[in-house]
mmCIF file of N, CA and C in Angstrom:
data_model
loop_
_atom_site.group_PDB
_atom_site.id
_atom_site.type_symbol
_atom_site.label_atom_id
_atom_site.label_comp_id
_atom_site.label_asym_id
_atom_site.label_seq_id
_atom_site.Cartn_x
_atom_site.Cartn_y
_atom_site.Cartn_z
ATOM 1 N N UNK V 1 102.505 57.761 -24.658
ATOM 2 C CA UNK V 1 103.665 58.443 -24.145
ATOM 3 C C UNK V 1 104.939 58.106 -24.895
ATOM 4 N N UNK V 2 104.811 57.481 -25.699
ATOM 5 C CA UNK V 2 105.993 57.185 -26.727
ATOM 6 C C UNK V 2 105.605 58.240 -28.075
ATOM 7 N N UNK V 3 106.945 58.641 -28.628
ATOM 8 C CA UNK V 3 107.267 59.113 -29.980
ATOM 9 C C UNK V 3 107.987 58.206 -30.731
ATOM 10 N N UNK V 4 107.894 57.780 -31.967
ATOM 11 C CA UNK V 4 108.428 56.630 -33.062
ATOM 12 C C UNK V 4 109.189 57.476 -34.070
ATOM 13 N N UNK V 5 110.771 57.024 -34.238
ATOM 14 C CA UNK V 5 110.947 57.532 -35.154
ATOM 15 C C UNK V 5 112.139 56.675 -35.832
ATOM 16 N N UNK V 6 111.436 56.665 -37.500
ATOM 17 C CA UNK V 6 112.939 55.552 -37.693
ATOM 18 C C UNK V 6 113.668 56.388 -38.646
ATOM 19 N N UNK V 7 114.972 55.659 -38.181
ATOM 20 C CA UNK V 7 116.315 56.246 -38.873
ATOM 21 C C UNK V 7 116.451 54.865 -39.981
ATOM 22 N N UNK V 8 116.839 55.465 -40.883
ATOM 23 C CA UNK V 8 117.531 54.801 -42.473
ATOM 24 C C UNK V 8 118.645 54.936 -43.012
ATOM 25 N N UNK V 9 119.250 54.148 -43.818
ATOM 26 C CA UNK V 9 120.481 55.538 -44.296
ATOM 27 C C UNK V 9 120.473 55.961 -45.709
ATOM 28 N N UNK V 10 119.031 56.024 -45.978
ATOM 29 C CA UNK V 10 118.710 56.592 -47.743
ATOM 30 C C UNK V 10 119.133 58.229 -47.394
ATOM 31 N N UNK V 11 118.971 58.950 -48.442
ATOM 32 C CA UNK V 11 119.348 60.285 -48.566
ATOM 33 C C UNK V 11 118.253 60.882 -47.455
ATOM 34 N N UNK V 12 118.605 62.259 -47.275
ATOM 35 C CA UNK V 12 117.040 62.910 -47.183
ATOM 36 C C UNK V 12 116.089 62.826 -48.125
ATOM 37 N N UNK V 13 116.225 62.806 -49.264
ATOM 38 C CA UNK V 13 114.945 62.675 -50.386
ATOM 39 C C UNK V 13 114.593 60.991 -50.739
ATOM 40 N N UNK V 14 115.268 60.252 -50.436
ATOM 41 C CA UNK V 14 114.876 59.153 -50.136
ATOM 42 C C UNK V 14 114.384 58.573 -49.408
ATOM 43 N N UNK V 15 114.480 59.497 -47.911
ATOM 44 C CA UNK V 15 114.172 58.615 -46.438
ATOM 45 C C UNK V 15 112.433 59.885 -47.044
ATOM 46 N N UNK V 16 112.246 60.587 -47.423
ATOM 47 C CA UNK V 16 110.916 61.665 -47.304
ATOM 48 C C UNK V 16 110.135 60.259 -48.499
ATOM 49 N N UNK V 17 110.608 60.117 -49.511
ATOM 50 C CA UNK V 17 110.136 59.718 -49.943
ATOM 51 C C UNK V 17 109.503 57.824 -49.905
ATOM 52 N N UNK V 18 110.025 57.108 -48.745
ATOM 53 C CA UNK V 18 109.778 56.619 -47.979
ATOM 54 C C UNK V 18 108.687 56.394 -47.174
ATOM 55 N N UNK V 19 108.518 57.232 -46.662
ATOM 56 C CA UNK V 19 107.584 58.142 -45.306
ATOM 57 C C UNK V 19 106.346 58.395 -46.440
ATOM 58 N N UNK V 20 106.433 58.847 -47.394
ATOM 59 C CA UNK V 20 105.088 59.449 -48.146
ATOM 60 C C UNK V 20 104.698 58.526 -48.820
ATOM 61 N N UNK V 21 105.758 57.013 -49.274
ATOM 62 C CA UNK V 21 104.793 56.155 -50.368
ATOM 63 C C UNK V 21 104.387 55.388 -49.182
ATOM 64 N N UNK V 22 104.907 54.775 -48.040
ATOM 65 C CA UNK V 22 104.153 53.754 -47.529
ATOM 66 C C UNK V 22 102.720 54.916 -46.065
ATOM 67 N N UNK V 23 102.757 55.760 -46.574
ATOM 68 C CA UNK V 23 102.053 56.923 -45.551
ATOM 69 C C UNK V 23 102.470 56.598 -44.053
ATOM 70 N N UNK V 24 103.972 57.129 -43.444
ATOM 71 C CA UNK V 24 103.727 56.635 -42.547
ATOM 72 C C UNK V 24 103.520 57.812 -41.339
ATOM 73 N N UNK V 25 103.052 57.581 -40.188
ATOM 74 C CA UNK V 25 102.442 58.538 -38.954
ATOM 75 C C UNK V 25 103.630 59.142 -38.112
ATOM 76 N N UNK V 26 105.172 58.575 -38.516
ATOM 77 C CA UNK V 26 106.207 59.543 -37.838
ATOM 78 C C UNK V 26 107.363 59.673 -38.687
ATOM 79 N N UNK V 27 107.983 60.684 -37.872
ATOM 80 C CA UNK V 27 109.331 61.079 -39.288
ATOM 81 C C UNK V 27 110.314 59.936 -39.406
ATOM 82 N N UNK V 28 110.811 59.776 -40.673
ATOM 83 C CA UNK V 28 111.866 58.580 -41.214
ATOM 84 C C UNK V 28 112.869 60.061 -41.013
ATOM 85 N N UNK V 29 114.169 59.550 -40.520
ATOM 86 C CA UNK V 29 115.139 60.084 -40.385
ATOM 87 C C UNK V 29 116.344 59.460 -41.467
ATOM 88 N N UNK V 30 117.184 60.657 -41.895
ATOM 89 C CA UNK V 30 118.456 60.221 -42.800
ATOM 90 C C UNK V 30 119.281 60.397 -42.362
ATOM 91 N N UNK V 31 119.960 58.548 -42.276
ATOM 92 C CA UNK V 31 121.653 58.868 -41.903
ATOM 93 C C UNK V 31 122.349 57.991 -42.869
ATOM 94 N N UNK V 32 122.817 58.404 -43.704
ATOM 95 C CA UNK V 32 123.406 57.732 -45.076
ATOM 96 C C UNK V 32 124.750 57.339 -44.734
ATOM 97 N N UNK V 33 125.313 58.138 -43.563
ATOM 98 C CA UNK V 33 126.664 57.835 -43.232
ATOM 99 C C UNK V 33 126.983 56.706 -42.360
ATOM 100 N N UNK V 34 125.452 56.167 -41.687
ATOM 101 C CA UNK V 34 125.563 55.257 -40.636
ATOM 102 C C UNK V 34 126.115 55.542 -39.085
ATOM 103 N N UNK V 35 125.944 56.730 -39.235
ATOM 104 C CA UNK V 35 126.930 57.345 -37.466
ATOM 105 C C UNK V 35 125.631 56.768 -36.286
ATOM 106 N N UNK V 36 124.260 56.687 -36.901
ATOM 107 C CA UNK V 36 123.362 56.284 -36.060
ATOM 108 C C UNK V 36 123.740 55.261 -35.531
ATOM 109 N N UNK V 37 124.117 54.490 -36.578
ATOM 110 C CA UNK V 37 124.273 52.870 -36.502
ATOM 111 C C UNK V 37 124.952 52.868 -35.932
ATOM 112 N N UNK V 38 126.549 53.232 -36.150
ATOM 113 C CA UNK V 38 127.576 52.841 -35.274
ATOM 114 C C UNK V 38 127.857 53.223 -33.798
ATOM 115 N N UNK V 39 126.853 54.375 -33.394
ATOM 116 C CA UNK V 39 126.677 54.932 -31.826
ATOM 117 C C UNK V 39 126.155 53.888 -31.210
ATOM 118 N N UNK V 40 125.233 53.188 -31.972
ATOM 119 C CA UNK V 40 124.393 51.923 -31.177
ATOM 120 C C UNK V 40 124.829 50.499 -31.453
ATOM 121 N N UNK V 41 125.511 50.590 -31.950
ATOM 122 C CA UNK V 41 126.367 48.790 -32.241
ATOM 123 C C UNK V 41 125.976 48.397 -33.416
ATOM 124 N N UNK V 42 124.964 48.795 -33.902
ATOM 125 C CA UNK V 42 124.535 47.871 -35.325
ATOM 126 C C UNK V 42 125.633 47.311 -36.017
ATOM 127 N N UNK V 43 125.795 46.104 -35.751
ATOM 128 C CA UNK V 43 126.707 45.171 -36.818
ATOM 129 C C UNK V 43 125.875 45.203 -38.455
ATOM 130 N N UNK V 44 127.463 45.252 -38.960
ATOM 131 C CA UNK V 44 127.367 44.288 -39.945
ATOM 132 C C UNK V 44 127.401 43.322 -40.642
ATOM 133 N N UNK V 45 126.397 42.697 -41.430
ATOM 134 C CA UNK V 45 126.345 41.186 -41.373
ATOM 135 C C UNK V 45 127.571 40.448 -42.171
ATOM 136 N N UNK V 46 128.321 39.486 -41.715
ATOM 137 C CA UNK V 46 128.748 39.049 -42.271
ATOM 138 C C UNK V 46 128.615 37.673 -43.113
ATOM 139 N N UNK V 47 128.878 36.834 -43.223
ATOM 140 C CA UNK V 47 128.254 35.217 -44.046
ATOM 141 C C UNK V 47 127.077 35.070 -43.382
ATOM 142 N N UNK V 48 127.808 34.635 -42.318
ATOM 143 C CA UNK V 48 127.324 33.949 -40.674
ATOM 144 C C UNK V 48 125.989 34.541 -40.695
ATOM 145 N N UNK V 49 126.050 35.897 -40.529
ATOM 146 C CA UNK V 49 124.501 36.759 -40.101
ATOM 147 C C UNK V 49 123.970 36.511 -41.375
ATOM 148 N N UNK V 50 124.150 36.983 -42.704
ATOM 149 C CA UNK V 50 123.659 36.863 -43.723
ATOM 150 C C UNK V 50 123.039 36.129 -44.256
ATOM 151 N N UNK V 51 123.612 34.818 -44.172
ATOM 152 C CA UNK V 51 123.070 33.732 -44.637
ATOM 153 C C UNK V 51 122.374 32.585 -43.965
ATOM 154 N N UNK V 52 122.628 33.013 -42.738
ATOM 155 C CA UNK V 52 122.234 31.826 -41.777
ATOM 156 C C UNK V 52 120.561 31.459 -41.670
ATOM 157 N N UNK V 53 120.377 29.900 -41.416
ATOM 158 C CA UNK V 53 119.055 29.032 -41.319
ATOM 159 C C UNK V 53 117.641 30.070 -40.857
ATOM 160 N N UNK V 54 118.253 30.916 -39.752
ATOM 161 C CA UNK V 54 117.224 31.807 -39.235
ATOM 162 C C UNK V 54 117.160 33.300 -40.390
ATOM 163 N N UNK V 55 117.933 34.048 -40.951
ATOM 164 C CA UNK V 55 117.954 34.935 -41.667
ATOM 165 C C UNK V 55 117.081 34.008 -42.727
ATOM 166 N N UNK V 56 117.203 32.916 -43.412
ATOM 167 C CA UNK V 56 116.644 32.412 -44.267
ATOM 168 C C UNK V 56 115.357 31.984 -44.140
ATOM 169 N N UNK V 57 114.687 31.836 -42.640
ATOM 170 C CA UNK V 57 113.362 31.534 -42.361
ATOM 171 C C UNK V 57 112.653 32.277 -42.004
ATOM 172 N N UNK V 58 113.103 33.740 -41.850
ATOM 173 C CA UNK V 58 112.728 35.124 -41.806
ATOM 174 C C UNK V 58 112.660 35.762 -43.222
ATOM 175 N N UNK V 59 113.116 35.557 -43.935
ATOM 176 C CA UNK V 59 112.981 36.103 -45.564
ATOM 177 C C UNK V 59 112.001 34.973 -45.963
ATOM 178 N N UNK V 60 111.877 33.608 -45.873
ATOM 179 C CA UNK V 60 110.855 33.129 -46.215
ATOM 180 C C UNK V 60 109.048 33.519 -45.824
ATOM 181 N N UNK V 61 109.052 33.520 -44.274
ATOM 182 C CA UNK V 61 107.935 34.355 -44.024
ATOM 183 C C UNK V 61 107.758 35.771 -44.226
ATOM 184 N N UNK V 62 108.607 36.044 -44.408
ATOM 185 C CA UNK V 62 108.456 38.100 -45.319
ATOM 186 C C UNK V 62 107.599 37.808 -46.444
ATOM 187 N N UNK V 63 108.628 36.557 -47.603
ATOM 188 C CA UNK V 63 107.827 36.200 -48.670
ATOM 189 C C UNK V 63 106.203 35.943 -48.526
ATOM 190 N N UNK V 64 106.609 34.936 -47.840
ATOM 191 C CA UNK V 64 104.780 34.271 -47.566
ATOM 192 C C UNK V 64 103.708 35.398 -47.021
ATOM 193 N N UNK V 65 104.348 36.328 -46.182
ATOM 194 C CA UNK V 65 103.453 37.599 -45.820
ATOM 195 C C UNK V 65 102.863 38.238 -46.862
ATOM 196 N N UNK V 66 103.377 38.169 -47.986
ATOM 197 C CA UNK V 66 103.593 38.959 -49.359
ATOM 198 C C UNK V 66 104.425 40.159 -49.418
ATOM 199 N N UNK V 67 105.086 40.269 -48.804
ATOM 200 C CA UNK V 67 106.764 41.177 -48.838
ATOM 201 C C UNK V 67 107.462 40.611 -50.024
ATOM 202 N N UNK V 68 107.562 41.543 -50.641
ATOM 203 C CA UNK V 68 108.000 41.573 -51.783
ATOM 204 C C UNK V 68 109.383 42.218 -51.821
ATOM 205 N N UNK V 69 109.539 43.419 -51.243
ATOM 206 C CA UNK V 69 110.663 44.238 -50.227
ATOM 207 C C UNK V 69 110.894 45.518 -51.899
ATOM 208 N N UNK V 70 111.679 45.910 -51.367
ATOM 209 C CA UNK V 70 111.659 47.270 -52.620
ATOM 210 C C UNK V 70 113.186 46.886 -52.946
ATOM 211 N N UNK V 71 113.603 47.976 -53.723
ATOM 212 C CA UNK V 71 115.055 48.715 -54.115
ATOM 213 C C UNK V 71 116.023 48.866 -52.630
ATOM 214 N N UNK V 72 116.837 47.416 -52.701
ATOM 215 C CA UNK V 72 117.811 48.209 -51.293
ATOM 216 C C UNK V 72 118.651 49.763 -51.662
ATOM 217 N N UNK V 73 118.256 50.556 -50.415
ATOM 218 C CA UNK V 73 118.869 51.653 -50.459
ATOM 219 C C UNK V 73 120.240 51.460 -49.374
ATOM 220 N N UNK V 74 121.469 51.347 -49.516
ATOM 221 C CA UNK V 74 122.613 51.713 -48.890
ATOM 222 C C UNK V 74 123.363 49.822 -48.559
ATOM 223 N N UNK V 75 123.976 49.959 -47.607
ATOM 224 C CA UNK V 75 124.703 48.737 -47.727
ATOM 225 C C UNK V 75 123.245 47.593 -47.228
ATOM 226 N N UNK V 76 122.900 46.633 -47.965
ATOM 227 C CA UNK V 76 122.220 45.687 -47.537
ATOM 228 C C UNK V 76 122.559 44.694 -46.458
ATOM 229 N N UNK V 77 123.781 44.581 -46.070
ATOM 230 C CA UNK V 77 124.629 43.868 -45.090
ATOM 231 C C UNK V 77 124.564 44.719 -43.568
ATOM 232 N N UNK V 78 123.880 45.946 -43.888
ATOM 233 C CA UNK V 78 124.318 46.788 -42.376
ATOM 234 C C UNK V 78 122.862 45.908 -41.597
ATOM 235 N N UNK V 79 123.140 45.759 -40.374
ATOM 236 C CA UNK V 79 121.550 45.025 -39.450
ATOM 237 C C UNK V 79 121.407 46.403 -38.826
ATOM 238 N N UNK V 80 120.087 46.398 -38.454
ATOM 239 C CA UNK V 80 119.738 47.500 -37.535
ATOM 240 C C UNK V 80 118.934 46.692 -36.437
ATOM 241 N N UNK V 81 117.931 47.811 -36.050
ATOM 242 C CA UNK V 81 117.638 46.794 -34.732
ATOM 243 C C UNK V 81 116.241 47.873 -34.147
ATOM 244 N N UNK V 82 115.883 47.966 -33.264
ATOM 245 C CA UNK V 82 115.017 49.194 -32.055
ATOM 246 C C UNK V 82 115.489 49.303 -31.297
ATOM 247 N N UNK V 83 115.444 50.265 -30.356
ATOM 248 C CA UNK V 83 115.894 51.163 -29.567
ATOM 249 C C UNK V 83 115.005 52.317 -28.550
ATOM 250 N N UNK V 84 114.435 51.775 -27.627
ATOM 251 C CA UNK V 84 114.061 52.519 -26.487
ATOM 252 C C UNK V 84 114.661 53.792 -25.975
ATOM 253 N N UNK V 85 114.575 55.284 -26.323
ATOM 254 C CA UNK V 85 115.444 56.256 -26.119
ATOM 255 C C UNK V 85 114.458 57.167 -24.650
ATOM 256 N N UNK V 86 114.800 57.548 -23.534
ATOM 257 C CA UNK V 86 114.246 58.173 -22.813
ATOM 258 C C UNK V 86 114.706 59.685 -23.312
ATOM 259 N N UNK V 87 113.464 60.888 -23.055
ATOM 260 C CA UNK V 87 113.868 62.434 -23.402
ATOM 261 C C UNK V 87 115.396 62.428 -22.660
ATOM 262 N N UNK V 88 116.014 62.145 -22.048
ATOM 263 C CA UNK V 88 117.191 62.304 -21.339
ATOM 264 C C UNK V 88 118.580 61.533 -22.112
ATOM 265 N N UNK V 89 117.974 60.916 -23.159
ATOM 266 C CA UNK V 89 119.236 60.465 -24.059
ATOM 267 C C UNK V 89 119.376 58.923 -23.440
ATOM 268 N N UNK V 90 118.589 58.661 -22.490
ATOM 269 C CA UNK V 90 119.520 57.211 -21.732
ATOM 270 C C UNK V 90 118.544 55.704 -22.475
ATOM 271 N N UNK V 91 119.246 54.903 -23.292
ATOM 272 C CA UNK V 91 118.692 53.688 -23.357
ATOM 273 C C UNK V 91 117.958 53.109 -22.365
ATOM 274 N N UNK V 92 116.463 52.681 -22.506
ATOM 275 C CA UNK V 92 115.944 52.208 -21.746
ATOM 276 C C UNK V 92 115.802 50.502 -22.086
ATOM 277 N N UNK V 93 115.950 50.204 -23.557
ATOM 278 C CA UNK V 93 115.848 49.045 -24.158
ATOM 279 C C UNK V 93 116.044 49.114 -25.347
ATOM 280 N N UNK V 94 116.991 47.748 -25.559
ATOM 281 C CA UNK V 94 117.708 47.462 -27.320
ATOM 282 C C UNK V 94 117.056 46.539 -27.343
ATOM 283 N N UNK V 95 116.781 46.092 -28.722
ATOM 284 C CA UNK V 95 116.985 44.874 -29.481
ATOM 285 C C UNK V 95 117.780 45.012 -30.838
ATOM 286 N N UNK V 96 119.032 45.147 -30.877
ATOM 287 C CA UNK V 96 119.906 45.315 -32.487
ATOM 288 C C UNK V 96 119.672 43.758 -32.839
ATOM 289 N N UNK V 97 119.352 44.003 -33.857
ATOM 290 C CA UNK V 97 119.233 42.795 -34.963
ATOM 291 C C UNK V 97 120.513 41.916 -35.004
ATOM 292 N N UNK V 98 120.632 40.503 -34.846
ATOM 293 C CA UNK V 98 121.314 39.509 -34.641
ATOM 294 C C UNK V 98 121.810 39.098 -36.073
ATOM 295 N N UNK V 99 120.607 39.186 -36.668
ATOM 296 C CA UNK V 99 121.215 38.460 -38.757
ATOM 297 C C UNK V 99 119.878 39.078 -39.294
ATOM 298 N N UNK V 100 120.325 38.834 -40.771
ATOM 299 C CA UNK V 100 118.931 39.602 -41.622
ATOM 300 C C UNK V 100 117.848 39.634 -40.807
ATOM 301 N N UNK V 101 116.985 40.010 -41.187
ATOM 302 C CA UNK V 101 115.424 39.601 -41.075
ATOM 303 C C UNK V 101 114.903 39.336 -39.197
ATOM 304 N N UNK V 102 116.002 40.051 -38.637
ATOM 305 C CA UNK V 102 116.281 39.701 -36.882
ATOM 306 C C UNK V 102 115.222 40.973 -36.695
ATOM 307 N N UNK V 103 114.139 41.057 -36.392
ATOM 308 C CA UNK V 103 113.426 42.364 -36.104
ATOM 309 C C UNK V 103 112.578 42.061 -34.606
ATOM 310 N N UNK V 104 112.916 43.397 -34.324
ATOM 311 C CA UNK V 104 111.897 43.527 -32.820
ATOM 312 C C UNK V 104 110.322 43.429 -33.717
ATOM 313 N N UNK V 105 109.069 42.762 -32.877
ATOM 314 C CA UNK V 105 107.688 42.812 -32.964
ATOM 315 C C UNK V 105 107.021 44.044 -32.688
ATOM 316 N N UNK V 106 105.802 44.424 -33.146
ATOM 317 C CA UNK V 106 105.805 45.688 -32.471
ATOM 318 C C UNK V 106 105.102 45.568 -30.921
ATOM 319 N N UNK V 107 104.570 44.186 -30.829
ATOM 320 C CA UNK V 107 104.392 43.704 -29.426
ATOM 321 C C UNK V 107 105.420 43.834 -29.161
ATOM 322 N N UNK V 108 106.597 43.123 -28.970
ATOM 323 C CA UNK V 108 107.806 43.526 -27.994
ATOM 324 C C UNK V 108 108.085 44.889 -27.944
ATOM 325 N N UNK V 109 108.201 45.688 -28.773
ATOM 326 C CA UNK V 109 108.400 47.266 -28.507
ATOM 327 C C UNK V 109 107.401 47.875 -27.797
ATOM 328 N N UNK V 110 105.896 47.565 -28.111
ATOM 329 C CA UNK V 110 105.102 48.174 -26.849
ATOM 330 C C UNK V 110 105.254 47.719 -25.664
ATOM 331 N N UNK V 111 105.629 46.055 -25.172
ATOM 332 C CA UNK V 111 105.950 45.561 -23.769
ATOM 333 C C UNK V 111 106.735 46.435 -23.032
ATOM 334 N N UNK V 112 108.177 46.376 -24.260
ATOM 335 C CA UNK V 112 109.105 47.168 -23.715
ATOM 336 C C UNK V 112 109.154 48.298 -23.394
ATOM 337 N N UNK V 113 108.402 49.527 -24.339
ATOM 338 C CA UNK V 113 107.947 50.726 -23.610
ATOM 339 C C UNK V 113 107.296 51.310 -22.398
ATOM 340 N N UNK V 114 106.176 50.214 -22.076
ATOM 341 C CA UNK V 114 105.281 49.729 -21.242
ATOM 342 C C UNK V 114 106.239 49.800 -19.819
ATOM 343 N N UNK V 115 106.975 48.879 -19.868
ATOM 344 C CA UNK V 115 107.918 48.596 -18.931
ATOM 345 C C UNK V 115 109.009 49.787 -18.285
ATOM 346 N N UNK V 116 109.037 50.255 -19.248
ATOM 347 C CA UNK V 116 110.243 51.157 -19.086
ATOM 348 C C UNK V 116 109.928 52.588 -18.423
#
């Protein structure tokens, strides 16, 4: 009963092309301007978020996963986060990203759907 859809802020031919190299099962959306972001709070990182002990022990296990990560597309400093949207527009559940590498699980996003 859930639909997945992530927003980016590569172009349209960047966010398609996205979606087709890693094959993924729902639409990547383009917002290059960030209006997504800023409707929902997404900070941007500053030192603090950027650099901090936890951003740094989250890029280490990316590494060790073998994340290699690609070509940043748009400001690398913007955080994003997930977002629980009901058909009615109403937040049912956030998690915006705290500092780099701050990501919801996709266990926590199914709990949270679950729940909601």
């Amino acid at each position: 009963g859930v639909d997945v859809a992530l927003v980016g802020m590569g172009t349209p031919e960047e966010s398609a092309a996205f979606a087709r190299d890693l094959d993924l099962p729902f639409p990547v959306l383009s917002d290059p301007d960030r209006a997504a972001y800023r409707a929902f709070g997404a900070i941007t990182a500053g030192a603090r978020e950027f650099f901090s002990p936890a951003a740094g022990t989250a890029m280490l296990g990316a590494v060790l996963r073998g994340n290699r990560g690609g070509r940043p597309v748009g400001d690398v400093r913007q955080l994003g986060g997930a977002w629980l949207i009901d058909r009615a527009g109403v937040v049912r559940w956030a998690k915006p990203s705290a500092y780099a590498g701050d990501h919801a699980s996709p266990r926590e996003i199914l709990d949270a759907a679950g729940a909601a």
